[in-house]
PDB file of C-alpha atoms and ligand atoms in Angstrom:
ATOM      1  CA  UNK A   1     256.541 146.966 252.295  1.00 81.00           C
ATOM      2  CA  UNK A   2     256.868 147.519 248.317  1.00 96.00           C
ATOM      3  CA  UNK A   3     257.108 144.689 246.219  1.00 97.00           C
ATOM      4  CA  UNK A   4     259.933 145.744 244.049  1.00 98.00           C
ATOM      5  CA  UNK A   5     259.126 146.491 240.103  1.00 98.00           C
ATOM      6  CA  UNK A   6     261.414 146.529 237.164  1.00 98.00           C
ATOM      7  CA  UNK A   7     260.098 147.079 233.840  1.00 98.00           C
ATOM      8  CA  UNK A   8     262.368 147.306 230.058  1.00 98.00           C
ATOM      9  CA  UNK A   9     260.730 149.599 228.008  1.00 98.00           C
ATOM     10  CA  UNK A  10     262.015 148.579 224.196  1.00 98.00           C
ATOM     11  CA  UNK A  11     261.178 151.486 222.524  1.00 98.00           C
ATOM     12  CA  UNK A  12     261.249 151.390 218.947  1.00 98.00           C
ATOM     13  CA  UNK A  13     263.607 148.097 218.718  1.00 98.00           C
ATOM     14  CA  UNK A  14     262.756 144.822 217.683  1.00 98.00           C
ATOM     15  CA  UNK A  15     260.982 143.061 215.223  1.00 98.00           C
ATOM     16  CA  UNK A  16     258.722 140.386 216.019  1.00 98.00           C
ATOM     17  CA  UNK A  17     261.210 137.794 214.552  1.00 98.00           C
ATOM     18  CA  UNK A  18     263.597 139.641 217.096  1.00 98.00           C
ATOM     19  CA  UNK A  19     260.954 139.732 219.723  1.00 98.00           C
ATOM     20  CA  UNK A  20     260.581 135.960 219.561  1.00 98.00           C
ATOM     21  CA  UNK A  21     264.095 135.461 219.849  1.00 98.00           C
ATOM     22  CA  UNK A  22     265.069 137.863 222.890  1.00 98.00           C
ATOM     23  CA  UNK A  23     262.186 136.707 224.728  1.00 98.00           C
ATOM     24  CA  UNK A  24     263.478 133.305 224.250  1.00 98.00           C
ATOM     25  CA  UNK A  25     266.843 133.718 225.330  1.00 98.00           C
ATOM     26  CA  UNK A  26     265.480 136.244 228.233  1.00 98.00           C
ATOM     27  CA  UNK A  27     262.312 134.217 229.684  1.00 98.00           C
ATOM     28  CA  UNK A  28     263.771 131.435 231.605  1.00 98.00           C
ATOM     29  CA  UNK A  29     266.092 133.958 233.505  1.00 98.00           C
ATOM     30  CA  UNK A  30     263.994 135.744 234.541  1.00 98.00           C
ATOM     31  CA  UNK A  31     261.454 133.196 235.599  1.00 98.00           C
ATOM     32  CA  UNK A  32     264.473 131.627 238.073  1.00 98.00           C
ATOM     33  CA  UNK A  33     264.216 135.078 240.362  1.00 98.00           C
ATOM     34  CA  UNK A  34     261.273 135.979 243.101  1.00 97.00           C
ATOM     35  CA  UNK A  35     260.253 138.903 244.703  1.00 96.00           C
ATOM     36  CA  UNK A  36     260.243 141.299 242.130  1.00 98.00           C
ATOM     37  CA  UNK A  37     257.351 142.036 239.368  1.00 98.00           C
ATOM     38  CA  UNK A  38     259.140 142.207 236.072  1.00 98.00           C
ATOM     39  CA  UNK A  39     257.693 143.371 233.015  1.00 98.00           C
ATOM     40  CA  UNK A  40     258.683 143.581 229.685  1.00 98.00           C
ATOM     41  CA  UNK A  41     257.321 146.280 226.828  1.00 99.00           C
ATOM     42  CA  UNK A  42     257.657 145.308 223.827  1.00 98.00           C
ATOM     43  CA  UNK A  43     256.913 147.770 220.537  1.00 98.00           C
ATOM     44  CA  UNK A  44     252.806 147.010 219.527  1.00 98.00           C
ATOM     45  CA  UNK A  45     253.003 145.047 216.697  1.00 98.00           C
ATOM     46  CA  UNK A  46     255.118 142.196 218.668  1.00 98.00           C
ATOM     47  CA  UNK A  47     252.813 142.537 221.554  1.00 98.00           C
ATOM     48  CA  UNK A  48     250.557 139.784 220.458  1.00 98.00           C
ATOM     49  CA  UNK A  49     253.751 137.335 219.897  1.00 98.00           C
ATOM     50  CA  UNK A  50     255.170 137.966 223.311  1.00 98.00           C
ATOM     51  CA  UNK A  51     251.632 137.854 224.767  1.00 98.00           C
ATOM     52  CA  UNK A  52     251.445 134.297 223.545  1.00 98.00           C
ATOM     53  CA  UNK A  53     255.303 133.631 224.984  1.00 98.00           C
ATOM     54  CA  UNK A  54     255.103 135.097 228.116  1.00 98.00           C
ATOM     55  CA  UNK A  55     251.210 133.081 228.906  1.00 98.00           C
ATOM     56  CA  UNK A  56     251.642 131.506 232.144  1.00 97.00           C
ATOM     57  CA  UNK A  57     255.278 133.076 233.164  1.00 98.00           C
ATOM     58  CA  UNK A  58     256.115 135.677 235.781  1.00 98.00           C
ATOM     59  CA  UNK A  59     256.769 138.131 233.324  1.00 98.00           C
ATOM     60  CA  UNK A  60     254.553 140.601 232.465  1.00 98.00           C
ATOM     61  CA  UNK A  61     253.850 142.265 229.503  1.00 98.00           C
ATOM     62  CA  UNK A  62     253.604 146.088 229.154  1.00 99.00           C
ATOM     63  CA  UNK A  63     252.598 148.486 226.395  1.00 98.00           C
ATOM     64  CA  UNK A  64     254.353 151.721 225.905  1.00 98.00           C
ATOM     65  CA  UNK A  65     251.692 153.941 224.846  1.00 98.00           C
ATOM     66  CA  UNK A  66     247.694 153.604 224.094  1.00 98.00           C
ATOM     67  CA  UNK A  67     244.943 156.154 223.265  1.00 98.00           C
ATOM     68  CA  UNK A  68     242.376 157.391 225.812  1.00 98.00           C
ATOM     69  CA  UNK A  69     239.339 156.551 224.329  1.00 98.00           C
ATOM     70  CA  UNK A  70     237.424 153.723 223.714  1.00 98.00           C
ATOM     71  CA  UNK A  71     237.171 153.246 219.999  1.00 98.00           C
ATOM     72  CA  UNK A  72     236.770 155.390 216.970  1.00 98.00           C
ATOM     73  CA  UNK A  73     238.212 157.575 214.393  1.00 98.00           C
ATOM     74  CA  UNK A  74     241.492 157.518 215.678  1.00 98.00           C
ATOM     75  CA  UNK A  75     244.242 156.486 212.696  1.00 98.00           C
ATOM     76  CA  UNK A  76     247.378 154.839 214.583  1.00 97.00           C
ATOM     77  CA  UNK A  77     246.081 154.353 217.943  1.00 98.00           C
ATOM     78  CA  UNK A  78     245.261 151.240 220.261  1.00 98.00           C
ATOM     79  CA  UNK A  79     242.474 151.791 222.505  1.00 98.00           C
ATOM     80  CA  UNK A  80     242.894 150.812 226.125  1.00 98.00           C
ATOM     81  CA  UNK A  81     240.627 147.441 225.803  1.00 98.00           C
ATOM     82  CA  UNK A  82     243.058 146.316 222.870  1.00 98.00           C
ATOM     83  CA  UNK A  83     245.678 146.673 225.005  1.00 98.00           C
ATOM     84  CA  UNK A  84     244.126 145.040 228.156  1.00 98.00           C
ATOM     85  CA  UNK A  85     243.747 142.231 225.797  1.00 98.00           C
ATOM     86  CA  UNK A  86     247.817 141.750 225.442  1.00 98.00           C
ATOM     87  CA  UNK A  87     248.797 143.170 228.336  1.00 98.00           C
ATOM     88  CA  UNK A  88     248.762 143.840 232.296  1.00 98.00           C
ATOM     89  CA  UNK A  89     250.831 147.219 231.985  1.00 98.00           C
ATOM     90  CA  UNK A  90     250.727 149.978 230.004  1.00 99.00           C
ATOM     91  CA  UNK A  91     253.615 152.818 230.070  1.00 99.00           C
ATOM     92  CA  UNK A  92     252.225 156.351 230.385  1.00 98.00           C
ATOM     93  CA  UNK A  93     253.712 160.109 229.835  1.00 98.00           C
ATOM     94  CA  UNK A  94     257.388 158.807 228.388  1.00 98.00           C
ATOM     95  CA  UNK A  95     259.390 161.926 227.920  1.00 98.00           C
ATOM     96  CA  UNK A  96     260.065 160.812 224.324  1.00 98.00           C
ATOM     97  CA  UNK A  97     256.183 161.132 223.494  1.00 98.00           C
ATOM     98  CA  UNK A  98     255.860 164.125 225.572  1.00 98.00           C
ATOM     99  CA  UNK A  99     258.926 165.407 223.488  1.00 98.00           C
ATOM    100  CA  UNK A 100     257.945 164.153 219.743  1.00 98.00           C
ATOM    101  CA  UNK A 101     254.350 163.357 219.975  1.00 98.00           C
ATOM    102  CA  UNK A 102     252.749 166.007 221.565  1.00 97.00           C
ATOM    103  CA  UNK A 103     252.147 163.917 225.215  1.00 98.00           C
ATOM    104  CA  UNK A 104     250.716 166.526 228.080  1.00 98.00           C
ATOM    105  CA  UNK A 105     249.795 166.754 231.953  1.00 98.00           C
ATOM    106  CA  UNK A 106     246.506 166.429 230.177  1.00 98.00           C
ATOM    107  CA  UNK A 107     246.644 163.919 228.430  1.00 98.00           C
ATOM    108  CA  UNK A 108     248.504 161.500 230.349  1.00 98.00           C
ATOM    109  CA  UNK A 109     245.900 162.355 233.108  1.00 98.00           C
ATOM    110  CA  UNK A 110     242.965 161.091 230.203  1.00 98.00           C
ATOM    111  CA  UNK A 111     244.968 157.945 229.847  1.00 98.00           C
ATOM    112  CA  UNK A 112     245.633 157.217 233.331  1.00 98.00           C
ATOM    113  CA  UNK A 113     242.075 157.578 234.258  1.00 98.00           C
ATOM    114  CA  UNK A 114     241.257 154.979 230.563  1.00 98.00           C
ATOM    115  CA  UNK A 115     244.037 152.371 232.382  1.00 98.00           C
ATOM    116  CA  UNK A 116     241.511 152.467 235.938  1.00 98.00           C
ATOM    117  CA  UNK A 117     238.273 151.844 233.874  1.00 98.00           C
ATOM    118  CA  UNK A 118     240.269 149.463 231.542  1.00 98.00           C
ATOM    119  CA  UNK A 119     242.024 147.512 234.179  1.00 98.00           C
ATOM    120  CA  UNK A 120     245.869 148.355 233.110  1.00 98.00           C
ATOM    121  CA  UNK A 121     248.651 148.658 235.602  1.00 98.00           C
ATOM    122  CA  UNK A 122     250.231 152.354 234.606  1.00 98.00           C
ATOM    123  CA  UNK A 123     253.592 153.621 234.966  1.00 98.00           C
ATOM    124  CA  UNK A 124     253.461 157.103 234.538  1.00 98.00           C
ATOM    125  CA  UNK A 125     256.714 158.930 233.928  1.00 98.00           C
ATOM    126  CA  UNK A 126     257.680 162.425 235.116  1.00 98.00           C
ATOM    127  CA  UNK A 127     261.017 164.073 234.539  1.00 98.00           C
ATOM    128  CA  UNK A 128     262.790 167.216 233.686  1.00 98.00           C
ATOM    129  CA  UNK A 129     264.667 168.079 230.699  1.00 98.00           C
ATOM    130  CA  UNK A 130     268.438 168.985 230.919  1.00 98.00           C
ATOM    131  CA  UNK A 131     267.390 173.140 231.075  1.00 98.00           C
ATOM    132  CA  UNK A 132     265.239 172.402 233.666  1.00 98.00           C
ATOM    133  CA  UNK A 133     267.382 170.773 235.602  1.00 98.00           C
ATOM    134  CA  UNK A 134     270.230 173.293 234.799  1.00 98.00           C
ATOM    135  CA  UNK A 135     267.567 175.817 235.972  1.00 98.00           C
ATOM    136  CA  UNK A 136     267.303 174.300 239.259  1.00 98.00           C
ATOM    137  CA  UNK A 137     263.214 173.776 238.492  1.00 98.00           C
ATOM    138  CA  UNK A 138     263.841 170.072 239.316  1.00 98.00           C
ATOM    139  CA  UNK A 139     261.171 170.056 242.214  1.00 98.00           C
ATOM    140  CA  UNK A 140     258.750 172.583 240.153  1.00 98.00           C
ATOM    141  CA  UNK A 141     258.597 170.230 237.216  1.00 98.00           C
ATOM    142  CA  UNK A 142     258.509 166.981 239.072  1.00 98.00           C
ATOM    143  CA  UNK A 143     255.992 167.534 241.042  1.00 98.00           C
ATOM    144  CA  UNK A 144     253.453 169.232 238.685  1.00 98.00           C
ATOM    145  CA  UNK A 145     253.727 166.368 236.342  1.00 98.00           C
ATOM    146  CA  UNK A 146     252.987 164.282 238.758  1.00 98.00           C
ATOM    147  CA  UNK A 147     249.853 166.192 240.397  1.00 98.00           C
ATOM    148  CA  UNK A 148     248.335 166.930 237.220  1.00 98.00           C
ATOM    149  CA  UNK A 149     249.174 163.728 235.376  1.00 98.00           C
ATOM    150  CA  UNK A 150     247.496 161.584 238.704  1.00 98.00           C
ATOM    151  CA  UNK A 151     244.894 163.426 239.674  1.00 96.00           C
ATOM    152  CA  UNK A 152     241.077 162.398 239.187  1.00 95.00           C
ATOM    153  CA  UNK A 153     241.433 158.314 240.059  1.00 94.00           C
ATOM    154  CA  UNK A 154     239.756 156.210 243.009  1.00 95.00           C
ATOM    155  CA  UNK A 155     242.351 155.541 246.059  1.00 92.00           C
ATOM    156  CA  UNK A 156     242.043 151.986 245.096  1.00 94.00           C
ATOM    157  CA  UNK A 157     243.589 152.137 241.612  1.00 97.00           C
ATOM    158  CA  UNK A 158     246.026 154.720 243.052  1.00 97.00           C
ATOM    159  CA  UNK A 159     247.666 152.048 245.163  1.00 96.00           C
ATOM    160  CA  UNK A 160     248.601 150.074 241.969  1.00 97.00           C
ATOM    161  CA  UNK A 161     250.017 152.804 240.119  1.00 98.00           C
ATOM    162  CA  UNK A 162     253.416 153.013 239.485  1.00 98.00           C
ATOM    163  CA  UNK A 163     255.809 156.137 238.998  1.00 98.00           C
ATOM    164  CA  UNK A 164     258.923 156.532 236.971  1.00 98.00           C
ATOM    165  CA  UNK A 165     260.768 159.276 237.533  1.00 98.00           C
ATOM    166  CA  UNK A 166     263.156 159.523 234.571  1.00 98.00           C
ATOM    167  CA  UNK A 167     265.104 162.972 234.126  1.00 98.00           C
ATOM    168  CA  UNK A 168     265.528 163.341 230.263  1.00 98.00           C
ATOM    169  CA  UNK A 169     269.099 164.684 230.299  1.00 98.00           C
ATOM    170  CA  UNK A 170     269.303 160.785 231.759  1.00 98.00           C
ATOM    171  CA  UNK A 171     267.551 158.556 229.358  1.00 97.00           C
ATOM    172  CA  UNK A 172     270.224 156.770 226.612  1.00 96.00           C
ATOM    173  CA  UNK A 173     272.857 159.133 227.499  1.00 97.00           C
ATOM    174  CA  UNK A 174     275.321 157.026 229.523  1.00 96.00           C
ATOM    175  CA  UNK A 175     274.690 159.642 232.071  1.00 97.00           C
ATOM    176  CA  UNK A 176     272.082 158.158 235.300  1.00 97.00           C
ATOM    177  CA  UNK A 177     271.776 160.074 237.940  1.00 98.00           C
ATOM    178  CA  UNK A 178     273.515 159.288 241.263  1.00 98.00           C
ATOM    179  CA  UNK A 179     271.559 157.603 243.389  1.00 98.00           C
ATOM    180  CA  UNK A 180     271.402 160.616 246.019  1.00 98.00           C
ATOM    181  CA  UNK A 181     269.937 162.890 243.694  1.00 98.00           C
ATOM    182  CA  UNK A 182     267.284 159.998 242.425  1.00 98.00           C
ATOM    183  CA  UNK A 183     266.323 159.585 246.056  1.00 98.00           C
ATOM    184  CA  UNK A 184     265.610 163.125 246.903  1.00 98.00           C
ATOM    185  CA  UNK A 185     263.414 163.543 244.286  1.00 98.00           C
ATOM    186  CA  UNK A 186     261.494 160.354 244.447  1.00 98.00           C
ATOM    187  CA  UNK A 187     261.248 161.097 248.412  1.00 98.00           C
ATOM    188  CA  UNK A 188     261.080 164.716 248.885  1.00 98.00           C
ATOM    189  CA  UNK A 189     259.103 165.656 245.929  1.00 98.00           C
ATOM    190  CA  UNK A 190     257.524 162.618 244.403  1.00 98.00           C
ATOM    191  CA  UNK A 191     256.105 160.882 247.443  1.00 98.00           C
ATOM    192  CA  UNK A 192     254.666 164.241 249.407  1.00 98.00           C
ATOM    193  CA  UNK A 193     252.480 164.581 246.033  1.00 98.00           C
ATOM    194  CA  UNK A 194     251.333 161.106 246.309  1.00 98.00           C
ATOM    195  CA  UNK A 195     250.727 161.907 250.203  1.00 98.00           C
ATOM    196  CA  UNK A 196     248.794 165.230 249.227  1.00 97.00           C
ATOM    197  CA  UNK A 197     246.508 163.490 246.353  1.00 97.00           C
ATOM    198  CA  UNK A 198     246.260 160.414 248.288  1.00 97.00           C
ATOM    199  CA  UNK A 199     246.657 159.970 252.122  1.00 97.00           C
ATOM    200  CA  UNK A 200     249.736 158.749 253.500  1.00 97.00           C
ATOM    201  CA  UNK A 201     248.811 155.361 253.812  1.00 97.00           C
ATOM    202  CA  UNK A 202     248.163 155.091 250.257  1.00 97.00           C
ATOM    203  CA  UNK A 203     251.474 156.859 249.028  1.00 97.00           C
ATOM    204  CA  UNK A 204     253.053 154.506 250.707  1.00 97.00           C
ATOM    205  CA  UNK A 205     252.276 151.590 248.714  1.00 97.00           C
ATOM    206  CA  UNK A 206     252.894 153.509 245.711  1.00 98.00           C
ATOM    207  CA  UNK A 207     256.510 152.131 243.879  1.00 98.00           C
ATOM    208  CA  UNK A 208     258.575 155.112 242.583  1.00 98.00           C
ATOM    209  CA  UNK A 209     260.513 153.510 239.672  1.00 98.00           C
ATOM    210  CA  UNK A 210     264.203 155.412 238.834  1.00 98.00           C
ATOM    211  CA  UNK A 211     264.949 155.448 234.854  1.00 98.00           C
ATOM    212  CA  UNK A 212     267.986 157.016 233.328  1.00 98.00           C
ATOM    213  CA  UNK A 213     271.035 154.774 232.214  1.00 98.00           C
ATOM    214  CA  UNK A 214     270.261 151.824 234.809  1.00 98.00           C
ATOM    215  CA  UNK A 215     272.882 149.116 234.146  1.00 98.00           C
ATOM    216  CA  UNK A 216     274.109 146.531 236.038  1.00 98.00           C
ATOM    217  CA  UNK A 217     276.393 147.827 237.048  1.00 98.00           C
ATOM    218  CA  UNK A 218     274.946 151.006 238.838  1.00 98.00           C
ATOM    219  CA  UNK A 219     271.593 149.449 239.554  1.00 98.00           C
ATOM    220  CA  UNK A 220     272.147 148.172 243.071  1.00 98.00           C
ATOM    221  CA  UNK A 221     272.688 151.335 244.311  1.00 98.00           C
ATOM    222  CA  UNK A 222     269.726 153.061 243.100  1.00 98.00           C
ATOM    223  CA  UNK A 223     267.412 150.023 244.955  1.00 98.00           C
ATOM    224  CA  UNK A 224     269.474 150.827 248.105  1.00 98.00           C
ATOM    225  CA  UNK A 225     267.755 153.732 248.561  1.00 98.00           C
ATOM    226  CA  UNK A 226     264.465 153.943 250.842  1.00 98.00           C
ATOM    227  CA  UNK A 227     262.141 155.661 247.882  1.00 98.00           C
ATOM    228  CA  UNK A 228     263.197 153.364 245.087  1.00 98.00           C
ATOM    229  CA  UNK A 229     261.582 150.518 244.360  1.00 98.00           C
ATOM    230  CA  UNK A 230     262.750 149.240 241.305  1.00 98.00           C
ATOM    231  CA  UNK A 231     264.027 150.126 237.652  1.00 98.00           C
ATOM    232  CA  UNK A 232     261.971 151.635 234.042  1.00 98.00           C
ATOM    233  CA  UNK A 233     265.156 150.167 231.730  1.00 98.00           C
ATOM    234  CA  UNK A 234     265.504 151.410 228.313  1.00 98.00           C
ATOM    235  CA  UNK A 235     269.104 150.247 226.779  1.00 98.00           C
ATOM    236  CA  UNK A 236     270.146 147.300 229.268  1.00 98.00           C
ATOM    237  CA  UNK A 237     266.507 146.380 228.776  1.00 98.00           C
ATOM    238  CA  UNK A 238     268.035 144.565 225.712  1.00 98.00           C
ATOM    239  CA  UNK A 239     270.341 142.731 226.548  1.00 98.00           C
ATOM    240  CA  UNK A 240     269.699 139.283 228.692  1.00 98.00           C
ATOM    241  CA  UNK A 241     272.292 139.130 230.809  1.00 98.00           C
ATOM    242  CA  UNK A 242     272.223 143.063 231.719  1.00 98.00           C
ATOM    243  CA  UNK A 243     268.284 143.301 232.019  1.00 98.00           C
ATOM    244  CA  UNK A 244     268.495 139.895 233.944  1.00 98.00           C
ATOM    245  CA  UNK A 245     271.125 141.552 236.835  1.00 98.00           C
ATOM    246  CA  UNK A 246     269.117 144.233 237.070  1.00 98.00           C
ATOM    247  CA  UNK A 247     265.869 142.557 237.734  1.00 98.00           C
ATOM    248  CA  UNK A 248     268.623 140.247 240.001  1.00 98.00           C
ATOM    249  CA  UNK A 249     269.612 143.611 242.118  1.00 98.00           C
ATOM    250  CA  UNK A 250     266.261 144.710 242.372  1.00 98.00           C
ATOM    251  CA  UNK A 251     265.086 141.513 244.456  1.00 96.00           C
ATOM    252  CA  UNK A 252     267.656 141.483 246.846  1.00 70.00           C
TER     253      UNK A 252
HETATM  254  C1  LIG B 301     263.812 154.656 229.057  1.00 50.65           C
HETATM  255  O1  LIG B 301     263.677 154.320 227.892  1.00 50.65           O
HETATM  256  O2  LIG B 301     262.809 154.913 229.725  1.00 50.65           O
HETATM  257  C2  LIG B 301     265.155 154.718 229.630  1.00 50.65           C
HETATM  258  C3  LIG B 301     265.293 154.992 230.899  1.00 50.65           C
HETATM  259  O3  LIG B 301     266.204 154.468 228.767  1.00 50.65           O
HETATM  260  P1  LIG B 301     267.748 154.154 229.184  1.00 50.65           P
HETATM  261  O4  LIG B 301     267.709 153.117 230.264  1.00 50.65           O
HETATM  262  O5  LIG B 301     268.347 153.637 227.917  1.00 50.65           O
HETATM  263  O6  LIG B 301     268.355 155.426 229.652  1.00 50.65           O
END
């Protein structure tokens, strides 16, 4: 049985002024529902503030990128201990860096195996863009990301890992998925890479997050599926009463 898992990725929104004030308005809510871990990630430079909010709460707090190594000559970067100090969670491979920033198999493979020795919670992401998908190269993509980006860390961290599969032509466009197609990739192409790397026990344990457009008002159907377990929100992520019924909908 998967604990469910629901986690707002930000992006580049919100001051820390603004941080303050969503978290305040969002906290309580989500505090008042069970059986789902909820996390919320913040931009960096309001991850100390919502640290120091979210102390003691259910909510976690997530980061959405962080360097590989240690400490050094890096201009920009947070090393994996400075994030460990703010946060539980730290987001891994989003399409948007792998898109603008140069993020690879590689190199989301160098921070995943940072996050074990660290002691972060990852969510990597793995999706195809809208020619891949066009292409039919759905399954090709998916499931490389996901064996390269994985590979090299102990079965014990593996069981806390969690996967987002987020097709790009999905992400801010209005335009999720249906829940059908979600599920056949997070079941027949996700999970059997998880299985292969892993054992079948382990894969198993191991949430497969959808991300793409989740609303309220579509989210219940993704979670009725048997692979999903649970929500990376970018948009609705923003909004308290959206981000609150879709953390709602995921616990049922
Ligand atoms: C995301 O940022 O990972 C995302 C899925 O965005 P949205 O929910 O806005 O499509």
């Amino acid at each position: 049985m998967r604990t469910s898992f629901v986690a707002g990725n930000w992006k580049m929104n919100k001051t820390i002024a603004e941080t303050q004030e969503l978290l305040s308005a969002m906290v309580g809510k989500l505090e008042e529902i069970s059986g789902v871990e909820k996390v919320v990630c913040p931009p960096f430079i309001a991850l100390s503030k919502a640290a120091e909010m979210l102390k003691g709460t259910s909510v976690g707090l997530g980061a959405q990128n962080m360097h590989w190594e240690e400490k050094g000559a890096f201009t920009g970067e947070s090393a994996p201990g400075m994030v460990k100090e703010l946060c539980g969670y730290v987001i891994l491979g989003h399409s948007e860096r792998r898109a603008y920033f140069g993020e690879t198999d590689e190199t989301v493979n160098k921070k995943l195996i940072a996050a074990e020795k660290a002691g972060l919670t990852p969510i990597v992401c793995v999706g195809e863009t809208l020619a891949q998908y066009e292409a039919g190269e759905t399954s090709q993509v998916v499931t490389s990301q996901t064996r390269l980006g994985l590979q090299g860390v102990s079965s014990e961290f593996a069981s806390r890992i969690v996967v987002a599969y987020e097709p790009v032509w999905a992400i801010g466009t209005g335009k999720a998925s249906s829940a059908e197609n979600a599920q056949a990739v997070h079941g027949e192409m996700i999970r059997p890479v998880l299985t292969e790397l892993f054992g079948a026990e382990i894969a198993q344990t191991i949430r497969i997050l959808y991300g793409g457009s989740v609303t309220s008002a579509n989210a219940a159907e993704f979670f009725s599926q048997v692979d999903i377990d649970g929500a990376l929100v970018g948009g609705a992520s923003l909004k308290v009463d959206d981000f609150t019924a879709i953390v709602k909908a995921a616990a049922k």
